[in-house]
PDB file of C-alpha atoms in Angstrom:
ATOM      1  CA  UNK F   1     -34.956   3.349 -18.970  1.00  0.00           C
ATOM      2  CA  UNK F   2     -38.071   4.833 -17.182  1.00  0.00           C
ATOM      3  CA  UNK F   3     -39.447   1.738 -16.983  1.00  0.00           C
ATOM      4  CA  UNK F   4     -36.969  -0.558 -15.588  1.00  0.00           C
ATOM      5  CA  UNK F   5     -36.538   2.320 -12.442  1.00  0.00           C
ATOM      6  CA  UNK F   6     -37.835   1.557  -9.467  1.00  0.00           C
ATOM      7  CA  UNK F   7     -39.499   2.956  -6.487  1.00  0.00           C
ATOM      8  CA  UNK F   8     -37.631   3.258  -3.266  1.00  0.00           C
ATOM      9  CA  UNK F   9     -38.820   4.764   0.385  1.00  0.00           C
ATOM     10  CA  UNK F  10     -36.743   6.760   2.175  1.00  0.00           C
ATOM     11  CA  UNK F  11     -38.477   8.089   5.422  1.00  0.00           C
ATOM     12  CA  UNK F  12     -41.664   7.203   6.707  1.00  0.00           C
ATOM     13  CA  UNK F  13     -43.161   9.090   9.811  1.00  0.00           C
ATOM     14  CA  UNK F  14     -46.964   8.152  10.900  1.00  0.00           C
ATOM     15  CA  UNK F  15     -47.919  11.910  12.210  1.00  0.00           C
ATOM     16  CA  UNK F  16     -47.800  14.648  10.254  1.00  0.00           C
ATOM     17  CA  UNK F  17     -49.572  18.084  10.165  1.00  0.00           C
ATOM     18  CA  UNK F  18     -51.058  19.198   6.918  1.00  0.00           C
ATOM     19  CA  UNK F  19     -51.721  23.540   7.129  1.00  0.00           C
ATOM     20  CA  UNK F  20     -53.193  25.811   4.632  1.00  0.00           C
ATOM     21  CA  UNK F  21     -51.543  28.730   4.349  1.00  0.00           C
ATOM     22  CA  UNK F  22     -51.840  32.387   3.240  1.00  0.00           C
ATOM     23  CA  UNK F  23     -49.761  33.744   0.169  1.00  0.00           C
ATOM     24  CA  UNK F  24     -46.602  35.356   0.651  1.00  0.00           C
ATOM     25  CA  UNK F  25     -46.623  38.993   0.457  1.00  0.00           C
ATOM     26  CA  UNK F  26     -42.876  39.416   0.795  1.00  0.00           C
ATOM     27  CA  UNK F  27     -39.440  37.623   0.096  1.00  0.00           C
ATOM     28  CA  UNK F  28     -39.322  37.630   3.897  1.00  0.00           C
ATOM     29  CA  UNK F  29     -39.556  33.830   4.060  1.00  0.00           C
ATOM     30  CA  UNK F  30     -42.430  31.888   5.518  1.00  0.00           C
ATOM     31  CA  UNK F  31     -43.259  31.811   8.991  1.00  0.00           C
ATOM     32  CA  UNK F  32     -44.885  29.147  11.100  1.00  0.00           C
ATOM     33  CA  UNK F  33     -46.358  31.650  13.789  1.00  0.00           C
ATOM     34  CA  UNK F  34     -48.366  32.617  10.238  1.00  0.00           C
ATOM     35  CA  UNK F  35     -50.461  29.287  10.674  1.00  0.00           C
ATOM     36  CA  UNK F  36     -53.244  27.863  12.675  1.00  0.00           C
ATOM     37  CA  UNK F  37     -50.885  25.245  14.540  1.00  0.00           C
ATOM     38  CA  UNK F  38     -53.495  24.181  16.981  1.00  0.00           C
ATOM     39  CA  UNK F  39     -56.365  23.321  14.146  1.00  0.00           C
ATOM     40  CA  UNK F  40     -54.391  21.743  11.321  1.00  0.00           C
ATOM     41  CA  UNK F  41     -56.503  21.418   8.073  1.00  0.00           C
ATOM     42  CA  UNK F  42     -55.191  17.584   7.769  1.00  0.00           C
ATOM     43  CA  UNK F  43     -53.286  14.711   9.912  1.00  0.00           C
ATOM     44  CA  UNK F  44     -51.902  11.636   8.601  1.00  0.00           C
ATOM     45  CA  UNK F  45     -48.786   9.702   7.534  1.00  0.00           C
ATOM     46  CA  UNK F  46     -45.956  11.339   5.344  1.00  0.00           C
ATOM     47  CA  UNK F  47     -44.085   8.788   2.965  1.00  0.00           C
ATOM     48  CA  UNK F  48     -40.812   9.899   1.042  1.00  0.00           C
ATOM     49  CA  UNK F  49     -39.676   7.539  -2.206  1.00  0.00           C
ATOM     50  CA  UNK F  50     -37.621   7.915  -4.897  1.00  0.00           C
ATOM     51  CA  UNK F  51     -37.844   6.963  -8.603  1.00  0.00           C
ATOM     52  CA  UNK F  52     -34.876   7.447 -10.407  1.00  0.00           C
ATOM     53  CA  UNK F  53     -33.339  11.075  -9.514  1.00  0.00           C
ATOM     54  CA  UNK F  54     -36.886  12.539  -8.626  1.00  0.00           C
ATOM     55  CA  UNK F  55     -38.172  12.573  -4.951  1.00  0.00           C
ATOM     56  CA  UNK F  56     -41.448  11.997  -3.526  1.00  0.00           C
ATOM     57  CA  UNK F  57     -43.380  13.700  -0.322  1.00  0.00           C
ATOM     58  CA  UNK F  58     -46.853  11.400   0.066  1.00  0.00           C
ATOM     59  CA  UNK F  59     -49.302  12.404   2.059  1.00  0.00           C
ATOM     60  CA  UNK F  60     -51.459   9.219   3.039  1.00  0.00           C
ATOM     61  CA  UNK F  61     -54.310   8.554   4.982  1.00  0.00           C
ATOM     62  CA  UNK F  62     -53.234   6.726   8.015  1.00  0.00           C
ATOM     63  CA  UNK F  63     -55.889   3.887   8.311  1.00  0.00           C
ATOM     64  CA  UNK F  64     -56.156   3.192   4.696  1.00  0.00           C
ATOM     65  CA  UNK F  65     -53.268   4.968   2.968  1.00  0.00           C
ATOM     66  CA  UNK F  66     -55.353   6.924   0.358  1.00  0.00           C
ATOM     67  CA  UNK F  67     -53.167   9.052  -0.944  1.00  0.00           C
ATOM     68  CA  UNK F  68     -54.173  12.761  -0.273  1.00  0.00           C
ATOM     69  CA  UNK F  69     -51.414  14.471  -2.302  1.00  0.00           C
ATOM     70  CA  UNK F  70     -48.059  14.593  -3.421  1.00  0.00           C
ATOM     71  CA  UNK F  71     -44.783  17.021  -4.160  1.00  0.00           C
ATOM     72  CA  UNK F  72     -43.006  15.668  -7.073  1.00  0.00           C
ATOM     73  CA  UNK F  73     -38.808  17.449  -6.258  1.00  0.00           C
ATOM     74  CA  UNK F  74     -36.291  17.802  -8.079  1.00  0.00           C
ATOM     75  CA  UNK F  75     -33.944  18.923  -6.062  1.00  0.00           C
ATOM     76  CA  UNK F  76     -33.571  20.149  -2.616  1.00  0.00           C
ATOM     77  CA  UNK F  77     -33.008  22.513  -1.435  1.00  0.00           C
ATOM     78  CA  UNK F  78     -35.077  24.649  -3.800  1.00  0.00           C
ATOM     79  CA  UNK F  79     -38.786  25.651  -4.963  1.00  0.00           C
ATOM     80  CA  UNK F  80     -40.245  22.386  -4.215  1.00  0.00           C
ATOM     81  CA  UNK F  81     -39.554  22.254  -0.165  1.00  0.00           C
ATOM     82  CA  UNK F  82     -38.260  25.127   2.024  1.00  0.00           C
ATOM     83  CA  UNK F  83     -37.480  25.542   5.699  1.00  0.00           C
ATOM     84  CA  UNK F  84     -39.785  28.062   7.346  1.00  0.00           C
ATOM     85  CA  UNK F  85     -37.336  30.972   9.262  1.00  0.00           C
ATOM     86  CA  UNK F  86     -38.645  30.694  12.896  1.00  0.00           C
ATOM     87  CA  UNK F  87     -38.723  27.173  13.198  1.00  0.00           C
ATOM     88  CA  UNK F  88     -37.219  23.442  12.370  1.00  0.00           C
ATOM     89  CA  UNK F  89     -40.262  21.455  12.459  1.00  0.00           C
ATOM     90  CA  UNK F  90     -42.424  22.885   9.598  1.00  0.00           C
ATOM     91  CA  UNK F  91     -41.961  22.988   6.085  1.00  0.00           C
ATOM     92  CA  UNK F  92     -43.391  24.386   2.946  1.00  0.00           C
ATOM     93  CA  UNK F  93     -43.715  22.149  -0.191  1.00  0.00           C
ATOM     94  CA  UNK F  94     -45.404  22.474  -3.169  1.00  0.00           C
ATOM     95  CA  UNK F  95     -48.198  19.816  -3.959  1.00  0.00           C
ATOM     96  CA  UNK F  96     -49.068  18.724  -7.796  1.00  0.00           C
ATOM     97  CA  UNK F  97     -51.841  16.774  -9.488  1.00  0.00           C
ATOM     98  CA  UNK F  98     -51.617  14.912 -12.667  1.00  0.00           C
ATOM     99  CA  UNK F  99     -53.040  18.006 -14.195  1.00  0.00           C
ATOM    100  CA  UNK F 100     -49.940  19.946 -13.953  1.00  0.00           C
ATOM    101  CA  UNK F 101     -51.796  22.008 -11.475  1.00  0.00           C
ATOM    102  CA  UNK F 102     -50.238  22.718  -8.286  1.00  0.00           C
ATOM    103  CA  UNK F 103     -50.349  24.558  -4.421  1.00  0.00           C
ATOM    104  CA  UNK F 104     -47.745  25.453  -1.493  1.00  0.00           C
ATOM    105  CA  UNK F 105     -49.101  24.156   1.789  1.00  0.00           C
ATOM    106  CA  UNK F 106     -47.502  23.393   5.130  1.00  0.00           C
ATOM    107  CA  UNK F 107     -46.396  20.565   6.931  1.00  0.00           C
ATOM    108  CA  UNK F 108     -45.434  20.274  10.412  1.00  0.00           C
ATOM    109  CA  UNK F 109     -44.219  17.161  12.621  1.00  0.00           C
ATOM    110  CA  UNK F 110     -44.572  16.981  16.331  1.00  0.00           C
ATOM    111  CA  UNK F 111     -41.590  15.492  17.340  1.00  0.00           C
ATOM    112  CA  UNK F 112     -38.364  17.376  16.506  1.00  0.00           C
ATOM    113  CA  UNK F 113     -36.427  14.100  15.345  1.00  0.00           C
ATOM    114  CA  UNK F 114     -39.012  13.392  13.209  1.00  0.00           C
ATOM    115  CA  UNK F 115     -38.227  16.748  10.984  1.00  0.00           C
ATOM    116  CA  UNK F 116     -34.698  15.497  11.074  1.00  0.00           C
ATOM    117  CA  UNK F 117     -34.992  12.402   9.612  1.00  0.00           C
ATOM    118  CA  UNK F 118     -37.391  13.812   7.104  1.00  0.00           C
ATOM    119  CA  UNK F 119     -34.957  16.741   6.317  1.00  0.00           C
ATOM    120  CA  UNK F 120     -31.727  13.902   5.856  1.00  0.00           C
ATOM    121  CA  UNK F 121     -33.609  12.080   4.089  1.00  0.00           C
ATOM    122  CA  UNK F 122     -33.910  14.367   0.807  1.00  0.00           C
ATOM    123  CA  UNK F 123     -29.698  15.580   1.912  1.00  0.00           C
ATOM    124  CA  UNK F 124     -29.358  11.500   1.137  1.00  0.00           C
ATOM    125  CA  UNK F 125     -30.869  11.181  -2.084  1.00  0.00           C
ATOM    126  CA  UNK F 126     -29.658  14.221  -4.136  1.00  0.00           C
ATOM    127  CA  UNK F 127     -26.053  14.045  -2.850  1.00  0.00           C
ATOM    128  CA  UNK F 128     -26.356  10.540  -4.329  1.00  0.00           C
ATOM    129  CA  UNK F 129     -27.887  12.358  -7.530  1.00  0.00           C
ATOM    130  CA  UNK F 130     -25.125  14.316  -7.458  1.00  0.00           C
ATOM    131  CA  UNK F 131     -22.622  11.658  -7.242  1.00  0.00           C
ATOM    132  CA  UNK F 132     -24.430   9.885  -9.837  1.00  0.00           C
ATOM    133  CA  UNK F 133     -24.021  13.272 -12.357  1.00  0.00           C
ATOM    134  CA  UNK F 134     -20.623  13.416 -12.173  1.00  0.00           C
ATOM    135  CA  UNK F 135     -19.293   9.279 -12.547  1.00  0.00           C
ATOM    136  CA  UNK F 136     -21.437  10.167 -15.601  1.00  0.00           C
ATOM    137  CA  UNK F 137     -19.560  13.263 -16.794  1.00  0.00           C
ATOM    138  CA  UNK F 138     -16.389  11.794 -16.021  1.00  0.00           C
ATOM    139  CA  UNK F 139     -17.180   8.650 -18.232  1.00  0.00           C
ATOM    140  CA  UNK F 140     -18.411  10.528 -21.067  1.00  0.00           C
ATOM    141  CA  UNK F 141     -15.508  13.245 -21.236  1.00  0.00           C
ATOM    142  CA  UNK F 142     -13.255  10.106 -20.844  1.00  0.00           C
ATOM    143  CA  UNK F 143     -14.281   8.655 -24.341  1.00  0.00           C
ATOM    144  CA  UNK F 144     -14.550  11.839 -26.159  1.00  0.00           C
ATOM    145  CA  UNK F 145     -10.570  12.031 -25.515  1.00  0.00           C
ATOM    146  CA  UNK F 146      -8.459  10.740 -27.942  1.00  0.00           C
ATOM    147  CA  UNK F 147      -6.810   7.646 -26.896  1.00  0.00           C
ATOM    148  CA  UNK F 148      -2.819   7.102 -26.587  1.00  0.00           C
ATOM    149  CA  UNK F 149      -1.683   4.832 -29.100  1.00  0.00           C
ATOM    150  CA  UNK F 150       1.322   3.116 -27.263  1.00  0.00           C
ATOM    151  CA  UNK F 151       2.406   0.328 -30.126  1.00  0.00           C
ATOM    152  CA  UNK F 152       5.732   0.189 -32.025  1.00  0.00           C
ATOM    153  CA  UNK F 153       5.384   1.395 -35.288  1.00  0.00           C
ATOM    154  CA  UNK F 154       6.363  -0.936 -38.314  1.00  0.00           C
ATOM    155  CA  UNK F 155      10.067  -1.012 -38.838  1.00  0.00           C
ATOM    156  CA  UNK F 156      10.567   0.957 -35.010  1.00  0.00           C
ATOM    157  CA  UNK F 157      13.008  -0.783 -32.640  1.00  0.00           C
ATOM    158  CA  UNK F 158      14.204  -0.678 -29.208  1.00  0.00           C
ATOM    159  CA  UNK F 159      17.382  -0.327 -27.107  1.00  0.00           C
ATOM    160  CA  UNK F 160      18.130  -1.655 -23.996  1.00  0.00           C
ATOM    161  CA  UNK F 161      20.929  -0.880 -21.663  1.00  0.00           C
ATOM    162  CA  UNK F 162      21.595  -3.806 -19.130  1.00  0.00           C
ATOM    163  CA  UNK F 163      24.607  -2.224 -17.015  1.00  0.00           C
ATOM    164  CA  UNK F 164      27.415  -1.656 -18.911  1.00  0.00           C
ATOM    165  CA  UNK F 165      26.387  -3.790 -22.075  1.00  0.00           C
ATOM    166  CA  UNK F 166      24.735  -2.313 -24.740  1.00  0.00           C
ATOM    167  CA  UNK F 167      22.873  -4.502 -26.752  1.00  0.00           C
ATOM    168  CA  UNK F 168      19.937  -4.130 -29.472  1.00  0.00           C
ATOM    169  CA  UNK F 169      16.816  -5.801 -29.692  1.00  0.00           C
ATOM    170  CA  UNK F 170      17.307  -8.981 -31.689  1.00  0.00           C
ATOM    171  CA  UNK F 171      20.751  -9.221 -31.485  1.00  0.00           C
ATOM    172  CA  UNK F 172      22.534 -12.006 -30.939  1.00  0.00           C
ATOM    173  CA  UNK F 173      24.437 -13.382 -27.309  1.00  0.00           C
ATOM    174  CA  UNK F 174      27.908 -12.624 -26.656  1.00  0.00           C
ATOM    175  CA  UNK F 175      29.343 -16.274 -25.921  1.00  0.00           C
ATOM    176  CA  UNK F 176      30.874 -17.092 -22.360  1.00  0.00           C
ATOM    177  CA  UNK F 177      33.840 -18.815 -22.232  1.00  0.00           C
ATOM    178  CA  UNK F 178      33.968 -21.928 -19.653  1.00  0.00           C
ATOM    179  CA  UNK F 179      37.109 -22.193 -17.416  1.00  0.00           C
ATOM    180  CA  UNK F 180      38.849 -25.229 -15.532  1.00  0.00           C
ATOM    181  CA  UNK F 181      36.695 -26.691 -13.313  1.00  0.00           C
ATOM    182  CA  UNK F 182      33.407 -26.489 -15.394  1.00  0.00           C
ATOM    183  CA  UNK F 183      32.602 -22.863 -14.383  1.00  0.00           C
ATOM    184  CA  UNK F 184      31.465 -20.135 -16.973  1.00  0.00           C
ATOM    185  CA  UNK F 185      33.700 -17.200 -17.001  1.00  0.00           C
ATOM    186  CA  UNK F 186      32.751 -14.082 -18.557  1.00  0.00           C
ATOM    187  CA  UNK F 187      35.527 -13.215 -21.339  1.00  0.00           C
ATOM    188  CA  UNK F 188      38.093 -10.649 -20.269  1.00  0.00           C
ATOM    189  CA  UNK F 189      37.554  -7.501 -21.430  1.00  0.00           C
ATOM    190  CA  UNK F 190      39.479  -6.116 -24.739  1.00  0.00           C
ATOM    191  CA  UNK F 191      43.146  -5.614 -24.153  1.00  0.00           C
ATOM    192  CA  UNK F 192      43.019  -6.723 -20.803  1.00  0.00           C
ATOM    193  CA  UNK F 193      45.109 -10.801 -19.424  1.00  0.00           C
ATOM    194  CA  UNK F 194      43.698 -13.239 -17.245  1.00  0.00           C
ATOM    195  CA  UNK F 195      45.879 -13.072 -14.142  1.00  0.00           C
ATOM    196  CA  UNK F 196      47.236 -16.209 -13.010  1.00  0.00           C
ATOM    197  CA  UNK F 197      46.216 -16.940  -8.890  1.00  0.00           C
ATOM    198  CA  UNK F 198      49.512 -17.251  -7.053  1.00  0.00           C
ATOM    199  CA  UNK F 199      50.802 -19.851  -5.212  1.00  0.00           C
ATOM    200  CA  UNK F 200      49.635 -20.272  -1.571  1.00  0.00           C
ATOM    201  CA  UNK F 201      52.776 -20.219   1.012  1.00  0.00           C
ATOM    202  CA  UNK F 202      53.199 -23.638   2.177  1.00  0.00           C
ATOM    203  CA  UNK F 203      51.496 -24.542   5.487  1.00  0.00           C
ATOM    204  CA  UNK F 204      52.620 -25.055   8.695  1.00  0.00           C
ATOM    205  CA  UNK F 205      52.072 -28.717   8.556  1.00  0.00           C
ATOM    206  CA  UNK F 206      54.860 -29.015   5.301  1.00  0.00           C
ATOM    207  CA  UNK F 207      57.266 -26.798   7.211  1.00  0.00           C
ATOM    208  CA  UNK F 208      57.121 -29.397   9.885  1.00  0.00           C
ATOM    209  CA  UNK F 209      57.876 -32.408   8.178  1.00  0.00           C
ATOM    210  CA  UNK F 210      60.763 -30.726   6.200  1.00  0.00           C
ATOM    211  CA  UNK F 211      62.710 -29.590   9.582  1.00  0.00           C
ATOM    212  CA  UNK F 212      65.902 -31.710   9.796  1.00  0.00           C
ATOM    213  CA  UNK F 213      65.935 -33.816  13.002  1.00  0.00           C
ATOM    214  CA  UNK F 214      69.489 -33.406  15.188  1.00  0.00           C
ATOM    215  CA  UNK F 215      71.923 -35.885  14.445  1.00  0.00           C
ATOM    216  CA  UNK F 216      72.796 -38.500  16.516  1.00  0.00           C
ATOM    217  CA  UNK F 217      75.125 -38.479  19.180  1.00  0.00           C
ATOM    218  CA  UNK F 218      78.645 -40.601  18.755  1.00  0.00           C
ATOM    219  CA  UNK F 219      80.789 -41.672  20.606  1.00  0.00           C
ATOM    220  CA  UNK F 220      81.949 -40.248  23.951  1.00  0.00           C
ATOM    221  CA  UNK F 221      85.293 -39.205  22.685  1.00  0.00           C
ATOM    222  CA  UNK F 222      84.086 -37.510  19.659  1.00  0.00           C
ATOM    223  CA  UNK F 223      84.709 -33.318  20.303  1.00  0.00           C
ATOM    224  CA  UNK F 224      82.590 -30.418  20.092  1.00  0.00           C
ATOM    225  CA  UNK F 225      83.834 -29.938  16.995  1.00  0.00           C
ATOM    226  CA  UNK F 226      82.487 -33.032  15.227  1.00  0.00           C
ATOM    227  CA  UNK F 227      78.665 -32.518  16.698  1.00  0.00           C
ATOM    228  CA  UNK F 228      78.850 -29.341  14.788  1.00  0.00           C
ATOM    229  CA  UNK F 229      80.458 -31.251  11.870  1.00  0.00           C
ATOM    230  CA  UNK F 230      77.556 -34.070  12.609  1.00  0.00           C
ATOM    231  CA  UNK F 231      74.628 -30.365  12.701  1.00  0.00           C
ATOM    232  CA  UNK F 232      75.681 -30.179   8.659  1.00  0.00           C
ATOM    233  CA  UNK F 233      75.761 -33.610   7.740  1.00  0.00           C
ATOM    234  CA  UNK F 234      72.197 -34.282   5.865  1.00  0.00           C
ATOM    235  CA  UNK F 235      73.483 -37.992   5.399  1.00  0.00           C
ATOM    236  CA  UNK F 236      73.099 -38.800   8.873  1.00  0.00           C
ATOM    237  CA  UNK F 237      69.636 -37.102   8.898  1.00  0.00           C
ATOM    238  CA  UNK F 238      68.364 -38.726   6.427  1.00  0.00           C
ATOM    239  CA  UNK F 239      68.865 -42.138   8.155  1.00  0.00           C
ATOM    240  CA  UNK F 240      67.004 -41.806  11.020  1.00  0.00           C
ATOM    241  CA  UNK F 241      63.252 -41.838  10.992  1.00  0.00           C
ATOM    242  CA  UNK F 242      61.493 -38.958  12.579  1.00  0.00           C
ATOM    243  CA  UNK F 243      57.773 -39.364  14.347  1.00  0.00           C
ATOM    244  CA  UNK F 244      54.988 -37.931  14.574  1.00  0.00           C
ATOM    245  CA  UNK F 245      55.079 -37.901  18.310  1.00  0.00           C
ATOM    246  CA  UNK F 246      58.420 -37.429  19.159  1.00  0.00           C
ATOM    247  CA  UNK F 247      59.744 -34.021  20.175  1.00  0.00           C
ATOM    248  CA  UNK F 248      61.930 -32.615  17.597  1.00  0.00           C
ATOM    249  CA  UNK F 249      64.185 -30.733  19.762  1.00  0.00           C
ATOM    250  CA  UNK F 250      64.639 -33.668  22.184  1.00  0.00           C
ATOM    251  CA  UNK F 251      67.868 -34.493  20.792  1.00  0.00           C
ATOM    252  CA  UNK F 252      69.212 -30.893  20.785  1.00  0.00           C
ATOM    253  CA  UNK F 253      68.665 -30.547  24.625  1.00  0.00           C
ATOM    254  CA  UNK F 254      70.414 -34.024  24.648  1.00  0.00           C
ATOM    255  CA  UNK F 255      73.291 -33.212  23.113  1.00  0.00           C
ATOM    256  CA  UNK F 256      74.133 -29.645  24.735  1.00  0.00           C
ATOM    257  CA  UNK F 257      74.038 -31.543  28.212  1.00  0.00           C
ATOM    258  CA  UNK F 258      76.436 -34.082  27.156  1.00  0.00           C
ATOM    259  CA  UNK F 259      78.960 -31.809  26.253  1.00  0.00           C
ATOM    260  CA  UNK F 260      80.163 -30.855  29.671  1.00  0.00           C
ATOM    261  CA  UNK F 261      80.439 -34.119  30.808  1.00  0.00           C
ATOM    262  CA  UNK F 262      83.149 -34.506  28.330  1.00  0.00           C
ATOM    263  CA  UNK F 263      86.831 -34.806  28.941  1.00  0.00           C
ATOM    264  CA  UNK F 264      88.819 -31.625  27.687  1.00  0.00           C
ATOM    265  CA  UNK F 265      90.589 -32.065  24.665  1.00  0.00           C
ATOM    266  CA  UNK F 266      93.233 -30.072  22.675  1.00  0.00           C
ATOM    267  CA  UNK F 267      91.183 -27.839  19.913  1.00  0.00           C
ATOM    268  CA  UNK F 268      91.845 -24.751  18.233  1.00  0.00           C
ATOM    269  CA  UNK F 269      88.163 -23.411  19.846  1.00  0.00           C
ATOM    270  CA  UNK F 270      87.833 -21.459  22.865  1.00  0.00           C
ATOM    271  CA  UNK F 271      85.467 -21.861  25.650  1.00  0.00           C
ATOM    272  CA  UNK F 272      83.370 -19.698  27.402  1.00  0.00           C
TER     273      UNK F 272
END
C-alpha cells in the first residue's frame, strides 16, 4: 500500500528564513527575539507535500532546488512543528536525515500571509487524516457486529389486516357477487338483506299529462248544475284530445264566464 501512495504539495512559498537556534533551557516556549533575525543562517524556498498521512516541510535551494533538509510530521500540532510565543511568523520544526538523526531549527517568513498559508496548510491535511481514521473505525466496528437476520423462518407465516378483513397469507379470495347491470357488488354482510331502492315519485312532466282537461261546454240552456255534472264525467274527457300547447285551464275560465250570461232557471241551488 506504500507503494501505490503518492506525493502531493500542499503550500509552496519561495522565501523562507532558515535560523539556528540555542537549546531550550525552560518549558517557557521558544522565542523569536532569541534569534539572529537580521543574519539568518539560510534563505530559500519551503515546499510542504504529503505521502499518505505523513507531512513534509522541504527546504530547497531556490535556483536549483537541492534539497537542504526536511521535517518528516506526524501530526500537528505537536513535537514536530510549534508556534514560537511572541510571534506568528516563525516556527520551530524538527529536521531529520535518513540516519534517524535529527535537529530543531527555526524558520521564519517575511510576509505574514505567507505563515498563514503555511500554518493551514498542515490544519488541511491532518483534519483530513482525521476524517480518514474514523470512516475507517466506523467500517471496521460495522462488520464486527453481528448482522440482523430478517428472513421467515421455515414453516413461519404472516398475517395481514386489510381494513376490516382479516385474511392469512395464502388463503384463498372471498368471491364477489355481480348485480344487475354488470356491476360487482360486494356480498352483504352475515345476517344482514339487500334493501330494495324505492320508487322515485313521478315527475312533473307525468303529472301533467294525467290532469283531466274541462269538459266541454253544451248547450246554452244546459244549468249550472249539469257543468258540474259534465266536471265528473271522465267519458267526456276522454274524448277530446288535449295539446301540448294549449292552456289547460282555458276552458275553466271559459266556462265560469258563460254562466252569468245564462237565463235563470228554477233549481234547488242558491246563488250568491
Amino acid at each position: 500500500a506504500a507503494e501505490l501512495e503518492y506525493e502531493s504539495v500542499l503550500c509552496v512559498k519561495p522565501d523562507v528564513n532558515v535560523y539556528r537556534i540555542p537549546p531550550r533551557t525552560s518549558n517557557r516556549g521558544y522565542r523569536a527575539s532569541d534569534w539572529k533575525l537580521d543574519h539568518p543562517d539560510w534563505t530559500g524556498r519551503l515546499r510542504v507535500t504529503s505521502k499518505g498521512k505523513t507531512a513534509y516541510i522541504k527546504l530547497e535551494d531556490k535556483v536549483s532546488g537541492e534539497l537542504f533538509a526536511q521535517a518528516p510530521i506526524d501530526q500537528y500540532p505537536g513535537i514536530a512543528v510549534e508556534t514560537v510565543a511572541d510571534s506568528s511568523r516563525y516556527f520551530v520544526i524538527r529536521i531529520q536525515d535518513g540516519t534517524g538523526r535529527s535537529a530543531f531549527i527555526g524558520i521564519g517568513f517575511t510576509d505574514r500571509g505567507d505563515a498563514f498559508d503555511f500554518n493551514v496548510s498542515l490544519q488541511d491535511h491532518f483534519k483530513w487524516v482525521k476524517q480518514e481514521t474514523e470512516i475507517s473505525k466506523e467500517s471496521q466496528e460495522a462488520d464486527t457486529r453481528p448482522k440482523l437476520d430478517l428472513g421467515f423462518k421455515e414453516g413461519q407465516t404472516i398475517k395481514l389486516n386489510i381494513g376490516n378483513m382479516t385474511s392469512k397469507k395464502g388463503g384463498a379470495a372471498k368471491p364477489r357477487v355481480s348485480g344487475s347491470g354488470g356491476l360487482s357488488l360486494l356480498p352483504p354482510p352475515p345476517g344482514g338483506k339487500i334493501a330494495v331502492p324505492p320508487i322515485p315519485p313521478p315527475s312533473s312532466t307525468a303529472i301533467a299529462n294525467h290532469v283531466t282537461p274541462p269538459p266541454v261546454q253544451k248547450s246554452s240552456n244546459a244549468s249550472s248544475a249539469d257543468i258540474l255534472l259534465d266536471l265528473d264525467a271522465p267519458a267526456a274527457a276522454s274524448k277530446a284530445p288535449v295539446s301540448a300547447t294549449t292552456d289547460l285551464w282555458g276552458d275553466f275560465s271559459t266556462a265560469s264566464s258563460a254562466v252569468p250570461n245564462q237565463a235563470p232557471q228554477q233549481s234547488s241551488w242558491v246563488q250568491f
